[in-house]
Amino acid sequence: MIPLTEAQNKVLAGCKVLPEAVVSITQACGLVTAETVVAPELVPPFDNTAMDGFAVRSQDVAEAPVTLAIAGTVSAGAAPSCEVGQGEAVRIMTGALIPHGADAVVMVELTQTSSDGSQVTVAKAVPAGNHIRRAGEDLNKGQLVFEPKEVLTPGHLGVLASLGIYEVRAYPRPRVGVLSTGDELVEGPQPLQAGQIRDSNRHTLLALLAEAGCEPVDLGCTPDDEVQIAASIRSGIASCDALLTSGGVSMGDYDYVKKVLDEIGDMAWMQVAIKPAKPLAFGLVDEVPVFGLPGNPVSSMVSFELFGRPALRKMMGYHPDRWHRQPVLGNTTQDLPRHKDAKLHFARVKVHYSNGEYLVRSAGGQGSHQLSAMAYADALAILEDGEGPKAGETVPLLLLR
Ligand code: AMP
Ligand code: MG
């Protein structure tokens, strides 16, 4: 058995950052920028009002209450057709351009309009600049907006749109194929024949990939047959940036994935000192990283968390600090027993945030076939080798959501 970090480093070393591409901002959420973005224009593009109210000359309202003549109206999106002369005010709506002559806005709540709509009485003095949002106050022309390697969030995409930038150089979404292997696997609602089970791994892995910002590619299910497994893997690597297979990497007589990958790729077969997810095959087939994940449903998910997601984040250009989930500390509300076996255990736990701390309890059956507890879990609790933490002790957690 090799330690987890050694296995992770082996996997990460085999995965390269994808070549950058030009991506539409409509497709770029979660991607990492590969260029410096500089503001080509001002945001906001012009001085405008933060309030509905009246644009005035601050001098004119210094002795408020004072009554001013209404010279017109400016709404958002309109070019003002009037100016604010001495003793005048212009009705103005949030986001509208400040008309010439005005240097302040009085919010509507501090005003009273005459019944014929020709005059407004301002109740209070306001300073120059009142409620005016200045041109360039968010971003100045020529200002650095994003450095390369910025992870694009919805807010980032809005900033780009506000600047009229609709495409950005970024590391693309990896296309990742998912292949299930096993004679026992079937798909569909039909009654199961003796020995059959339904394929669940493909669906969890496809969804994990989508959640990780990748483009999942369904390569279906292949029986335990060398020729068919080789054909499926070959067709997958022809169109994908990475491949996930599940099953066929343990010690059984029909575990052909390992055998096929050994033949067609440069593979390392690892026994990692963790539970679940001890077996892992990883390597390159025609330069494409292939992850031979274990077949047990919880193992394949945990293996994806510990190896697949970090590797894919590296391929997506993420900073190394963000490849792995960072552990947070929780307090156990019950014993989380384990036995000593020289492995790091990843227990499926429920986490409840209360009074500033994460309270931790088991999410249910901890067998690697018991997917329901994994589905129910909020986190993986990292249990060091030993008897396991007792109630009230702290435990590191990898939060899954
Ligand atoms: P293997 O690694 O092929 O020995 O599989 C280990 C266990 O995981 C066996 O009980 C398999 O039936 C089960 N298994 C393998 N692939 C899948 C899958 N795609 N969906 C659900 N269970 C699976
Ligand atoms: Mg199998």
PDB file of N, CA and C and ligand atoms in Angstrom, residues 181-184 224 247-248 254-255, ligand 2:
ATOM      1  N   THR A 181     -17.954  -1.017 -16.166  1.00  0.00           N
ATOM      2  CA  THR A 181     -17.597  -2.367 -16.622  1.00  0.00           C
ATOM      3  C   THR A 181     -18.102  -3.405 -15.628  1.00  0.00           C
ATOM      4  N   GLY A 182     -18.604  -4.488 -16.131  1.00  0.00           N
ATOM      5  CA  GLY A 182     -19.036  -5.587 -15.267  1.00  0.00           C
ATOM      6  C   GLY A 182     -20.143  -6.401 -15.931  1.00  0.00           C
ATOM      7  N   ASP A 183     -19.990  -7.738 -15.929  1.00  0.00           N
ATOM      8  CA  ASP A 183     -21.008  -8.625 -16.509  1.00  0.00           C
ATOM      9  C   ASP A 183     -22.336  -8.520 -15.781  1.00  0.00           C
ATOM     10  N   GLU A 184     -22.278  -8.102 -14.515  1.00  0.00           N
ATOM     11  CA  GLU A 184     -23.497  -8.105 -13.704  1.00  0.00           C
ATOM     12  C   GLU A 184     -24.365  -6.863 -13.923  1.00  0.00           C
ATOM     13  N   ASP A 224     -17.470  -7.761 -18.793  1.00  0.00           N
ATOM     14  CA  ASP A 224     -16.088  -8.142 -18.469  1.00  0.00           C
ATOM     15  C   ASP A 224     -15.501  -8.929 -19.625  1.00  0.00           C
ATOM     16  N   GLY A 247     -14.922  -0.288 -11.885  1.00  0.00           N
ATOM     17  CA  GLY A 247     -14.959  -1.748 -11.820  1.00  0.00           C
ATOM     18  C   GLY A 247     -13.732  -2.353 -12.491  1.00  0.00           C
ATOM     19  N   GLY A 248     -13.516  -3.609 -12.181  1.00  0.00           N
ATOM     20  CA  GLY A 248     -12.480  -4.376 -12.864  1.00  0.00           C
ATOM     21  C   GLY A 248     -11.050  -4.025 -12.507  1.00  0.00           C
ATOM     22  N   TYR A 254     -12.026 -11.754 -13.120  1.00  0.00           N
ATOM     23  CA  TYR A 254     -12.545 -11.102 -14.327  1.00  0.00           C
ATOM     24  C   TYR A 254     -12.274  -9.600 -14.325  1.00  0.00           C
ATOM     25  N   ASP A 255     -11.305  -9.181 -13.538  1.00  0.00           N
ATOM     26  CA  ASP A 255     -10.981  -7.750 -13.451  1.00  0.00           C
ATOM     27  C   ASP A 255     -10.072  -7.360 -14.618  1.00  0.00           C
TER      28      ASP A 255
HETATM   29 MG    MG B   2     -16.284  -6.381 -11.782  1.00  0.00          MG
END
